[in-house]
Amino acid sequence: MTTVFIISAPSGSGKSTLVGHVRKTVPRLDFSISYTTRKPRGDEQNGKEYYFVSRPEFEGMIEQGAFLEYAAVFGKDYYGTAKRFLAAAEQQGHDLLLDIDVQGAEKIKLKLPDAVSIFILPPDRMELEKRLRHRSLDAEDVIQRRLFTAHGEIEKYEKYDYILVNDRLEDSVAALQAILIAERLKRSGIPSTAEDREVLAIAERYSLCNVRERVQPILASFAAPAVRGGC
Ligand code: ADP
Ligand code: 5GP
């Protein structure tokens, strides 16, 4: 049985970095490559990070019913999850990882209620801004739009099953791996070994009920106006 894992995060939180790690280390995990009308960024390649298509091509796919879900992200470009990735994962007996935004996650949860959703958070607003700038791939107006959108996205964190604050990268990679493996263990129904119980315990630390207090100061850092130096 295929488990669909949904990963969402405000842009710049480190989601692609984390997904890149688990794609290499977790077996039997397929990645859904989304279609988008946005232009490639940096050294992104067609068919690797995304399928980059024109607006008419994307609209043609909508008409053909090719998408499991699609959305206009940042009110500008279309992004969509093609149905064919789920069909291929099911055929292979693999799980499927979707890197999609909050609106997309809501649509998938309605269609596939057993999907597991994971929300990645930055440690605070200043760190998110730093990461967006450090990545140096977006124009200033794009960075500002992403920071503005982040606040609204973070407020939806309660809709997710797991919340992961991406502070130290090694810890976050280990946590994400534990969540994926723990969900497989839960679904397999096989009695767990001591090692399995350890993985389940690590994953549980990131479940929604256990992170509420950790999330409050992060939310507050986005609600407050950004403090800038100088006069
Ligand atoms: P997203 O996919 O969420 O938009 P990226 O994975 O592109 O974000 O990460 C944004 C920037 O932050 C990149 O330059 C990346 O190397 C960096 N980054 C990711 N995780 C961390 C972390 N834990 N600590 C510091 N920098 C990070
Ligand atoms: P970026 O332009 O930074 O690659 O992605 C912008 C946002 O679009 C991210 O939040 C990413 O998760 C989201 N996204 C990527 N693919 C899809 C998709 O197929 N559907 C939806 N709804 N969002 C997507």
PDB file of C-alpha atoms and ligand atoms in Angstrom:
ATOM      1  CA  MET A   1       0.000   0.000   0.000  1.00  0.00           C
ATOM      2  CA  THR A   2       1.413   3.377  -1.009  1.00  0.00           C
ATOM      3  CA  THR A   3       1.700   6.059   1.658  1.00  0.00           C
ATOM      4  CA  VAL A   4       1.625   9.610   0.365  1.00  0.00           C
ATOM      5  CA  PHE A   5       3.844  12.005   2.327  1.00  0.00           C
ATOM      6  CA  ILE A   6       3.128  15.705   1.880  1.00  0.00           C
ATOM      7  CA  ILE A   7       5.856  18.183   2.770  1.00  0.00           C
ATOM      8  CA  SER A   8       5.084  21.905   2.899  1.00  0.00           C
ATOM      9  CA  ALA A   9       7.048  24.886   4.135  1.00  0.00           C
ATOM     10  CA  PRO A  10       7.346  28.601   3.640  1.00  0.00           C
ATOM     11  CA  SER A  11       9.752  29.136   0.748  1.00  0.00           C
ATOM     12  CA  GLY A  12      13.361  29.323   1.988  1.00  0.00           C
ATOM     13  CA  SER A  13      12.816  27.131   5.088  1.00  0.00           C
ATOM     14  CA  GLY A  14      15.049  24.398   3.685  1.00  0.00           C
ATOM     15  CA  LYS A  15      12.446  21.971   2.377  1.00  0.00           C
ATOM     16  CA  SER A  16      14.220  21.171  -0.911  1.00  0.00           C
ATOM     17  CA  THR A  17      17.472  20.630   0.994  1.00  0.00           C
ATOM     18  CA  LEU A  18      15.789  18.171   3.375  1.00  0.00           C
ATOM     19  CA  VAL A  19      13.877  16.416   0.604  1.00  0.00           C
ATOM     20  CA  GLY A  20      17.141  16.060  -1.351  1.00  0.00           C
ATOM     21  CA  HIS A  21      18.669  14.214   1.615  1.00  0.00           C
ATOM     22  CA  VAL A  22      15.821  11.777   2.246  1.00  0.00           C
ATOM     23  CA  ARG A  23      15.450  11.004  -1.449  1.00  0.00           C
ATOM     24  CA  LYS A  24      18.982   9.608  -1.285  1.00  0.00           C
ATOM     25  CA  THR A  25      18.702   7.762   2.027  1.00  0.00           C
ATOM     26  CA  VAL A  26      15.156   6.395   2.327  1.00  0.00           C
ATOM     27  CA  PRO A  27      14.491   3.389   0.063  1.00  0.00           C
ATOM     28  CA  ARG A  28      11.239   2.780  -1.862  1.00  0.00           C
ATOM     29  CA  LEU A  29      10.376   6.464  -1.774  1.00  0.00           C
ATOM     30  CA  ASP A  30       9.367   8.077  -5.071  1.00  0.00           C
ATOM     31  CA  PHE A  31       9.309  11.816  -5.559  1.00  0.00           C
ATOM     32  CA  SER A  32       6.518  13.517  -7.447  1.00  0.00           C
ATOM     33  CA  ILE A  33       8.052  16.028  -9.848  1.00  0.00           C
ATOM     34  CA  SER A  34       5.544  18.835 -10.164  1.00  0.00           C
ATOM     35  CA  TYR A  35       4.673  20.763 -13.299  1.00  0.00           C
ATOM     36  CA  THR A  36       5.060  24.516 -13.117  1.00  0.00           C
ATOM     37  CA  THR A  37       4.748  27.584 -15.311  1.00  0.00           C
ATOM     38  CA  ARG A  38       7.502  29.393 -13.396  1.00  0.00           C
ATOM     39  CA  LYS A  39      10.914  29.797 -15.009  1.00  0.00           C
ATOM     40  CA  PRO A  40      13.853  27.588 -13.917  1.00  0.00           C
ATOM     41  CA  ARG A  41      15.932  29.063 -11.074  1.00  0.00           C
ATOM     42  CA  GLY A  42      19.715  28.728 -10.795  1.00  0.00           C
ATOM     43  CA  ASP A  43      20.822  25.371 -12.221  1.00  0.00           C
ATOM     44  CA  GLU A  44      17.369  23.731 -12.072  1.00  0.00           C
ATOM     45  CA  GLN A  45      16.794  21.274 -14.884  1.00  0.00           C
ATOM     46  CA  ASN A  46      13.604  20.273 -16.670  1.00  0.00           C
ATOM     47  CA  GLY A  47      12.461  16.887 -15.354  1.00  0.00           C
ATOM     48  CA  LYS A  48      14.662  17.047 -12.239  1.00  0.00           C
ATOM     49  CA  GLU A  49      13.245  19.663  -9.833  1.00  0.00           C
ATOM     50  CA  TYR A  50      10.170  20.410 -11.983  1.00  0.00           C
ATOM     51  CA  TYR A  51       8.719  20.004 -15.440  1.00  0.00           C
ATOM     52  CA  PHE A  52       8.785  23.569 -16.719  1.00  0.00           C
ATOM     53  CA  VAL A  53       5.874  24.154 -19.085  1.00  0.00           C
ATOM     54  CA  SER A  54       4.127  27.111 -20.701  1.00  0.00           C
ATOM     55  CA  ARG A  55       0.793  28.400 -19.431  1.00  0.00           C
ATOM     56  CA  PRO A  56      -1.152  26.977 -22.418  1.00  0.00           C
ATOM     57  CA  GLU A  57       0.511  23.576 -21.868  1.00  0.00           C
ATOM     58  CA  PHE A  58      -0.412  23.650 -18.175  1.00  0.00           C
ATOM     59  CA  GLU A  59      -4.005  24.660 -18.960  1.00  0.00           C
ATOM     60  CA  GLY A  60      -4.190  21.828 -21.495  1.00  0.00           C
ATOM     61  CA  MET A  61      -3.188  19.377 -18.755  1.00  0.00           C
ATOM     62  CA  ILE A  62      -5.888  20.792 -16.446  1.00  0.00           C
ATOM     63  CA  GLU A  63      -8.471  20.153 -19.172  1.00  0.00           C
ATOM     64  CA  GLN A  64      -7.234  16.603 -19.675  1.00  0.00           C
ATOM     65  CA  GLY A  65      -7.638  15.934 -15.916  1.00  0.00           C
ATOM     66  CA  ALA A  66      -3.925  15.141 -15.583  1.00  0.00           C
ATOM     67  CA  PHE A  67      -3.552  16.672 -12.104  1.00  0.00           C
ATOM     68  CA  LEU A  68      -4.256  15.226  -8.675  1.00  0.00           C
ATOM     69  CA  GLU A  69      -4.182  18.847  -7.526  1.00  0.00           C
ATOM     70  CA  TYR A  70      -2.916  22.155  -8.849  1.00  0.00           C
ATOM     71  CA  ALA A  71      -2.774  25.704  -7.540  1.00  0.00           C
ATOM     72  CA  ALA A  72      -1.682  29.208  -8.418  1.00  0.00           C
ATOM     73  CA  VAL A  73       1.148  29.822  -5.939  1.00  0.00           C
ATOM     74  CA  PHE A  74       2.114  33.371  -4.863  1.00  0.00           C
ATOM     75  CA  GLY A  75      -0.879  34.449  -7.002  1.00  0.00           C
ATOM     76  CA  LYS A  76       1.279  34.135 -10.081  1.00  0.00           C
ATOM     77  CA  ASP A  77       2.515  30.809 -11.421  1.00  0.00           C
ATOM     78  CA  TYR A  78       0.728  27.490 -11.640  1.00  0.00           C
ATOM     79  CA  TYR A  79       2.114  24.419  -9.884  1.00  0.00           C
ATOM     80  CA  GLY A  80       0.547  20.956 -10.152  1.00  0.00           C
ATOM     81  CA  THR A  81       0.962  17.337  -9.026  1.00  0.00           C
ATOM     82  CA  ALA A  82       0.450  14.912 -11.911  1.00  0.00           C
ATOM     83  CA  LYS A  83      -1.726  11.842 -11.248  1.00  0.00           C
ATOM     84  CA  ARG A  84       0.755   9.627 -13.079  1.00  0.00           C
ATOM     85  CA  PHE A  85       3.295   9.749 -10.222  1.00  0.00           C
ATOM     86  CA  LEU A  86       0.829   8.258  -7.758  1.00  0.00           C
ATOM     87  CA  ALA A  87      -0.169   5.551 -10.236  1.00  0.00           C
ATOM     88  CA  ALA A  88       3.511   4.654 -10.824  1.00  0.00           C
ATOM     89  CA  ALA A  89       4.289   4.516  -7.078  1.00  0.00           C
ATOM     90  CA  GLU A  90       1.257   2.286  -6.458  1.00  0.00           C
ATOM     91  CA  GLN A  91       2.338  -0.051  -9.232  1.00  0.00           C
ATOM     92  CA  GLN A  92       5.864  -0.342  -7.789  1.00  0.00           C
ATOM     93  CA  GLY A  93       4.693  -0.659  -4.155  1.00  0.00           C
ATOM     94  CA  HIS A  94       6.624   2.506  -3.272  1.00  0.00           C
ATOM     95  CA  ASP A  95       5.665   5.485  -1.119  1.00  0.00           C
ATOM     96  CA  LEU A  96       5.323   8.911  -2.695  1.00  0.00           C
ATOM     97  CA  LEU A  97       6.690  12.244  -1.482  1.00  0.00           C
ATOM     98  CA  LEU A  98       4.942  15.450  -2.552  1.00  0.00           C
ATOM     99  CA  ASP A  99       6.644  18.823  -2.070  1.00  0.00           C
ATOM    100  CA  ILE A 100       3.638  21.130  -2.356  1.00  0.00           C
ATOM    101  CA  ASP A 101       2.240  24.293  -0.787  1.00  0.00           C
ATOM    102  CA  VAL A 102      -0.410  24.648   1.925  1.00  0.00           C
ATOM    103  CA  GLN A 103      -3.342  24.914  -0.528  1.00  0.00           C
ATOM    104  CA  GLY A 104      -2.140  21.794  -2.353  1.00  0.00           C
ATOM    105  CA  ALA A 105      -1.756  19.914   0.946  1.00  0.00           C
ATOM    106  CA  GLU A 106      -5.357  20.729   1.874  1.00  0.00           C
ATOM    107  CA  LYS A 107      -6.616  19.415  -1.474  1.00  0.00           C
ATOM    108  CA  ILE A 108      -4.603  16.185  -1.206  1.00  0.00           C
ATOM    109  CA  LYS A 109      -5.814  15.560   2.371  1.00  0.00           C
ATOM    110  CA  LEU A 110      -9.412  15.819   1.128  1.00  0.00           C
ATOM    111  CA  LYS A 111      -8.763  13.332  -1.675  1.00  0.00           C
ATOM    112  CA  LEU A 112      -6.396  11.045   0.259  1.00  0.00           C
ATOM    113  CA  PRO A 113      -7.212  11.311   3.999  1.00  0.00           C
ATOM    114  CA  ASP A 114      -4.516   8.745   4.912  1.00  0.00           C
ATOM    115  CA  ALA A 115      -1.745  10.954   3.514  1.00  0.00           C
ATOM    116  CA  VAL A 116       0.818  12.017   6.129  1.00  0.00           C
ATOM    117  CA  SER A 117       1.560  15.735   6.210  1.00  0.00           C
ATOM    118  CA  ILE A 118       4.749  17.361   7.454  1.00  0.00           C
ATOM    119  CA  PHE A 119       5.299  21.095   7.838  1.00  0.00           C
ATOM    120  CA  ILE A 120       8.834  22.488   7.883  1.00  0.00           C
ATOM    121  CA  LEU A 121       9.352  25.744   9.759  1.00  0.00           C
ATOM    122  CA  PRO A 122      12.325  28.096   9.846  1.00  0.00           C
ATOM    123  CA  PRO A 123      13.639  28.938  13.360  1.00  0.00           C
ATOM    124  CA  ASP A 124      12.272  32.491  12.973  1.00  0.00           C
ATOM    125  CA  ARG A 125      11.537  35.236  10.437  1.00  0.00           C
ATOM    126  CA  MET A 126      15.034  36.702  10.442  1.00  0.00           C
ATOM    127  CA  GLU A 127      16.592  33.327   9.688  1.00  0.00           C
ATOM    128  CA  LEU A 128      14.078  32.774   6.869  1.00  0.00           C
ATOM    129  CA  GLU A 129      14.969  36.124   5.325  1.00  0.00           C
ATOM    130  CA  LYS A 130      18.675  35.289   5.696  1.00  0.00           C
ATOM    131  CA  ARG A 131      18.225  31.928   3.950  1.00  0.00           C
ATOM    132  CA  LEU A 132      16.207  33.456   1.107  1.00  0.00           C
ATOM    133  CA  ARG A 133      18.909  36.083   0.561  1.00  0.00           C
ATOM    134  CA  HIS A 134      21.766  33.619   1.001  1.00  0.00           C
ATOM    135  CA  ARG A 135      20.259  31.369  -1.672  1.00  0.00           C
ATOM    136  CA  SER A 136      20.647  34.439  -3.961  1.00  0.00           C
ATOM    137  CA  LEU A 137      18.325  33.046  -6.577  1.00  0.00           C
ATOM    138  CA  ASP A 138      15.346  35.365  -6.271  1.00  0.00           C
ATOM    139  CA  ALA A 139      14.911  39.040  -7.094  1.00  0.00           C
ATOM    140  CA  GLU A 140      14.146  41.399  -4.176  1.00  0.00           C
ATOM    141  CA  ASP A 141      10.429  41.679  -5.016  1.00  0.00           C
ATOM    142  CA  VAL A 142      10.189  37.866  -5.123  1.00  0.00           C
ATOM    143  CA  ILE A 143      11.906  37.590  -1.698  1.00  0.00           C
ATOM    144  CA  GLN A 144       9.476  40.152  -0.241  1.00  0.00           C
ATOM    145  CA  ARG A 145       6.472  38.280  -1.685  1.00  0.00           C
ATOM    146  CA  ARG A 146       7.772  35.004  -0.249  1.00  0.00           C
ATOM    147  CA  LEU A 147       8.258  36.542   3.221  1.00  0.00           C
ATOM    148  CA  PHE A 148       4.782  38.067   3.104  1.00  0.00           C
ATOM    149  CA  THR A 149       3.226  34.737   2.057  1.00  0.00           C
ATOM    150  CA  ALA A 150       5.163  32.879   4.793  1.00  0.00           C
ATOM    151  CA  HIS A 151       3.147  34.426   7.617  1.00  0.00           C
ATOM    152  CA  GLY A 152      -0.189  33.201   6.250  1.00  0.00           C
ATOM    153  CA  GLU A 153       1.259  29.746   5.548  1.00  0.00           C
ATOM    154  CA  ILE A 154       2.750  29.334   9.036  1.00  0.00           C
ATOM    155  CA  GLU A 155      -0.613  30.127  10.614  1.00  0.00           C
ATOM    156  CA  LYS A 156      -1.953  26.934   8.982  1.00  0.00           C
ATOM    157  CA  TYR A 157       0.581  24.723  10.778  1.00  0.00           C
ATOM    158  CA  GLU A 158      -2.156  23.028  12.838  1.00  0.00           C
ATOM    159  CA  LYS A 159      -3.478  21.273   9.734  1.00  0.00           C
ATOM    160  CA  TYR A 160      -0.326  19.138   9.565  1.00  0.00           C
ATOM    161  CA  ASP A 161       0.442  15.858  11.330  1.00  0.00           C
ATOM    162  CA  TYR A 162       4.094  16.664  12.029  1.00  0.00           C
ATOM    163  CA  ILE A 163       5.953  19.961  12.504  1.00  0.00           C
ATOM    164  CA  LEU A 164       9.686  20.120  12.023  1.00  0.00           C
ATOM    165  CA  VAL A 165      11.667  23.251  12.904  1.00  0.00           C
ATOM    166  CA  ASN A 166      14.648  23.226  10.548  1.00  0.00           C
ATOM    167  CA  ASP A 167      17.329  24.615  12.829  1.00  0.00           C
ATOM    168  CA  ARG A 168      20.418  22.350  12.674  1.00  0.00           C
ATOM    169  CA  LEU A 169      20.369  20.601   9.313  1.00  0.00           C
ATOM    170  CA  GLU A 170      21.701  17.203  10.548  1.00  0.00           C
ATOM    171  CA  ASP A 171      19.009  17.055  13.253  1.00  0.00           C
ATOM    172  CA  SER A 172      16.291  17.941  10.759  1.00  0.00           C
ATOM    173  CA  VAL A 173      17.426  15.288   8.268  1.00  0.00           C
ATOM    174  CA  ALA A 174      17.414  12.664  11.046  1.00  0.00           C
ATOM    175  CA  ALA A 175      13.974  13.819  12.220  1.00  0.00           C
ATOM    176  CA  LEU A 176      12.468  13.682   8.735  1.00  0.00           C
ATOM    177  CA  GLN A 177      13.882  10.203   8.167  1.00  0.00           C
ATOM    178  CA  ALA A 178      12.441   9.072  11.523  1.00  0.00           C
ATOM    179  CA  ILE A 179       8.975  10.417  10.613  1.00  0.00           C
ATOM    180  CA  LEU A 180       8.940   8.585   7.265  1.00  0.00           C
ATOM    181  CA  ILE A 181      10.141   5.295   8.768  1.00  0.00           C
ATOM    182  CA  ALA A 182       7.853   5.577  11.816  1.00  0.00           C
ATOM    183  CA  GLU A 183       4.782   5.976   9.594  1.00  0.00           C
ATOM    184  CA  ARG A 184       5.811   2.910   7.615  1.00  0.00           C
ATOM    185  CA  LEU A 185       6.214   0.950  10.850  1.00  0.00           C
ATOM    186  CA  LYS A 186       2.808   2.076  12.108  1.00  0.00           C
ATOM    187  CA  ARG A 187       1.159   1.029   8.872  1.00  0.00           C
ATOM    188  CA  SER A 188       2.922  -2.319   8.579  1.00  0.00           C
ATOM    189  CA  GLY A 189       1.421  -3.439  11.904  1.00  0.00           C
ATOM    190  CA  ILE A 190       4.493  -5.587  12.599  1.00  0.00           C
ATOM    191  CA  PRO A 191       5.534  -5.730  16.307  1.00  0.00           C
ATOM    192  CA  SER A 192       8.474  -3.401  16.766  1.00  0.00           C
ATOM    193  CA  THR A 193      12.043  -4.082  17.852  1.00  0.00           C
ATOM    194  CA  ALA A 194      13.896  -1.777  20.294  1.00  0.00           C
ATOM    195  CA  GLU A 195      15.294   0.092  17.278  1.00  0.00           C
ATOM    196  CA  ASP A 196      11.800   0.515  15.826  1.00  0.00           C
ATOM    197  CA  ARG A 197      10.506   1.841  19.144  1.00  0.00           C
ATOM    198  CA  GLU A 198      13.353   4.368  19.198  1.00  0.00           C
ATOM    199  CA  VAL A 199      12.365   5.599  15.706  1.00  0.00           C
ATOM    200  CA  LEU A 200       8.704   5.841  16.759  1.00  0.00           C
ATOM    201  CA  ALA A 201       9.722   7.860  19.836  1.00  0.00           C
ATOM    202  CA  ILE A 202      11.832  10.290  17.770  1.00  0.00           C
ATOM    203  CA  ALA A 203       8.988  10.835  15.291  1.00  0.00           C
ATOM    204  CA  GLU A 204       6.492  11.378  18.104  1.00  0.00           C
ATOM    205  CA  ARG A 205       8.510  14.389  19.340  1.00  0.00           C
ATOM    206  CA  TYR A 206       7.535  16.156  16.103  1.00  0.00           C
ATOM    207  CA  SER A 207       3.836  15.312  16.167  1.00  0.00           C
ATOM    208  CA  LEU A 208       1.512  18.316  16.261  1.00  0.00           C
ATOM    209  CA  CYS A 209       0.560  17.869  19.956  1.00  0.00           C
ATOM    210  CA  ASN A 210       4.193  17.913  21.027  1.00  0.00           C
ATOM    211  CA  VAL A 211       5.362  21.045  19.240  1.00  0.00           C
ATOM    212  CA  ARG A 212       2.750  23.690  19.965  1.00  0.00           C
ATOM    213  CA  GLU A 213       4.908  25.521  22.514  1.00  0.00           C
ATOM    214  CA  ARG A 214       7.931  25.463  20.208  1.00  0.00           C
ATOM    215  CA  VAL A 215       5.891  27.042  17.386  1.00  0.00           C
ATOM    216  CA  GLN A 216       4.512  30.034  19.347  1.00  0.00           C
ATOM    217  CA  PRO A 217       7.702  32.198  19.326  1.00  0.00           C
ATOM    218  CA  ILE A 218       8.217  31.394  15.625  1.00  0.00           C
ATOM    219  CA  LEU A 219       4.688  32.580  14.834  1.00  0.00           C
ATOM    220  CA  ALA A 220       5.271  35.683  16.964  1.00  0.00           C
ATOM    221  CA  SER A 221       8.442  36.529  15.016  1.00  0.00           C
ATOM    222  CA  PHE A 222       6.353  36.671  11.833  1.00  0.00           C
ATOM    223  CA  ALA A 223       3.496  38.657  13.346  1.00  0.00           C
ATOM    224  CA  ALA A 224       5.776  41.423  14.671  1.00  0.00           C
ATOM    225  CA  PRO A 225       7.045  44.001  12.185  1.00  0.00           C
ATOM    226  CA  ALA A 226      10.615  43.238  11.112  1.00  0.00           C
ATOM    227  CA  VAL A 227      13.192  45.214  13.131  1.00  0.00           C
ATOM    228  CA  ARG A 228      15.770  46.815  10.890  1.00  0.00           C
ATOM    229  CA  GLY A 229      19.049  48.391  11.943  1.00  0.00           C
ATOM    230  CA  GLY A 230      20.006  52.022  11.250  1.00  0.00           C
ATOM    231  CA  CYS A 231      17.818  55.116  11.593  1.00  0.00           C
TER     232      CYS A 231
HETATM  233  P1  ADP B   1      13.016  25.769   0.252  1.00  0.00           P
HETATM  234  O1  ADP B   1      13.054  24.539  -0.602  1.00  0.00           O
HETATM  235  O2  ADP B   1      12.220  25.573   1.502  1.00  0.00           O
HETATM  236  O3  ADP B   1      12.593  26.996  -0.507  1.00  0.00           O
HETATM  237  P2  ADP B   1      15.960  25.565   0.282  1.00  0.00           P
HETATM  238  O4  ADP B   1      16.135  24.092   0.540  1.00  0.00           O
HETATM  239  O5  ADP B   1      16.219  26.082  -1.095  1.00  0.00           O
HETATM  240  O6  ADP B   1      14.511  26.055   0.776  1.00  0.00           O
HETATM  241  O7  ADP B   1      16.871  26.322   1.353  1.00  0.00           O
HETATM  242  C1  ADP B   1      17.001  27.740   1.374  1.00  0.00           C
HETATM  243  C2  ADP B   1      18.440  28.101   1.753  1.00  0.00           C
HETATM  244  O8  ADP B   1      18.666  27.751   3.124  1.00  0.00           O
HETATM  245  C3  ADP B   1      19.479  27.326   0.915  1.00  0.00           C
HETATM  246  O9  ADP B   1      20.559  28.197   0.649  1.00  0.00           O
HETATM  247  C4  ADP B   1      19.902  26.184   1.868  1.00  0.00           C
HETATM  248  O10 ADP B   1      21.222  25.748   1.622  1.00  0.00           O
HETATM  249  C5  ADP B   1      19.770  26.845   3.245  1.00  0.00           C
HETATM  250  N1  ADP B   1      19.437  25.913   4.346  1.00  0.00           N
HETATM  251  C6  ADP B   1      18.606  24.842   4.318  1.00  0.00           C
HETATM  252  N2  ADP B   1      18.535  24.268   5.538  1.00  0.00           N
HETATM  253  C7  ADP B   1      19.331  24.984   6.361  1.00  0.00           C
HETATM  254  C8  ADP B   1      19.680  24.889   7.763  1.00  0.00           C
HETATM  255  N3  ADP B   1      19.176  23.941   8.559  1.00  0.00           N
HETATM  256  N4  ADP B   1      20.529  25.796   8.261  1.00  0.00           N
HETATM  257  C9  ADP B   1      21.039  26.802   7.475  1.00  0.00           C
HETATM  258  N5  ADP B   1      20.766  26.940   6.150  1.00  0.00           N
HETATM  259  C10 ADP B   1      19.908  26.051   5.599  1.00  0.00           C
HETATM  260  P1  5GP B   2       9.346  27.203  -5.593  1.00  0.00           P
HETATM  261  O1  5GP B   2       8.995  28.218  -6.648  1.00  0.00           O
HETATM  262  O2  5GP B   2      10.102  27.837  -4.440  1.00  0.00           O
HETATM  263  O3  5GP B   2      10.024  25.978  -6.140  1.00  0.00           O
HETATM  264  O4  5GP B   2       7.976  26.660  -4.981  1.00  0.00           O
HETATM  265  C1  5GP B   2       7.009  27.544  -4.539  1.00  0.00           C
HETATM  266  C2  5GP B   2       5.943  26.797  -3.779  1.00  0.00           C
HETATM  267  O5  5GP B   2       5.194  25.953  -4.678  1.00  0.00           O
HETATM  268  C3  5GP B   2       6.495  25.872  -2.696  1.00  0.00           C
HETATM  269  O6  5GP B   2       5.714  26.088  -1.514  1.00  0.00           O
HETATM  270  C4  5GP B   2       6.250  24.492  -3.249  1.00  0.00           C
HETATM  271  O7  5GP B   2       6.032  23.535  -2.218  1.00  0.00           O
HETATM  272  C5  5GP B   2       4.971  24.719  -4.023  1.00  0.00           C
HETATM  273  N1  5GP B   2       4.731  23.665  -5.010  1.00  0.00           N
HETATM  274  C6  5GP B   2       5.618  22.993  -5.765  1.00  0.00           C
HETATM  275  N2  5GP B   2       5.010  22.074  -6.523  1.00  0.00           N
HETATM  276  C7  5GP B   2       3.691  22.160  -6.244  1.00  0.00           C
HETATM  277  C8  5GP B   2       2.522  21.456  -6.701  1.00  0.00           C
HETATM  278  O8  5GP B   2       2.584  20.557  -7.541  1.00  0.00           O
HETATM  279  N3  5GP B   2       1.340  21.840  -6.191  1.00  0.00           N
HETATM  280  C9  5GP B   2       1.219  22.839  -5.268  1.00  0.00           C
HETATM  281  N4  5GP B   2       0.001  23.120  -4.797  1.00  0.00           N
HETATM  282  N5  5GP B   2       2.288  23.508  -4.794  1.00  0.00           N
HETATM  283  C10 5GP B   2       3.498  23.177  -5.293  1.00  0.00           C
END
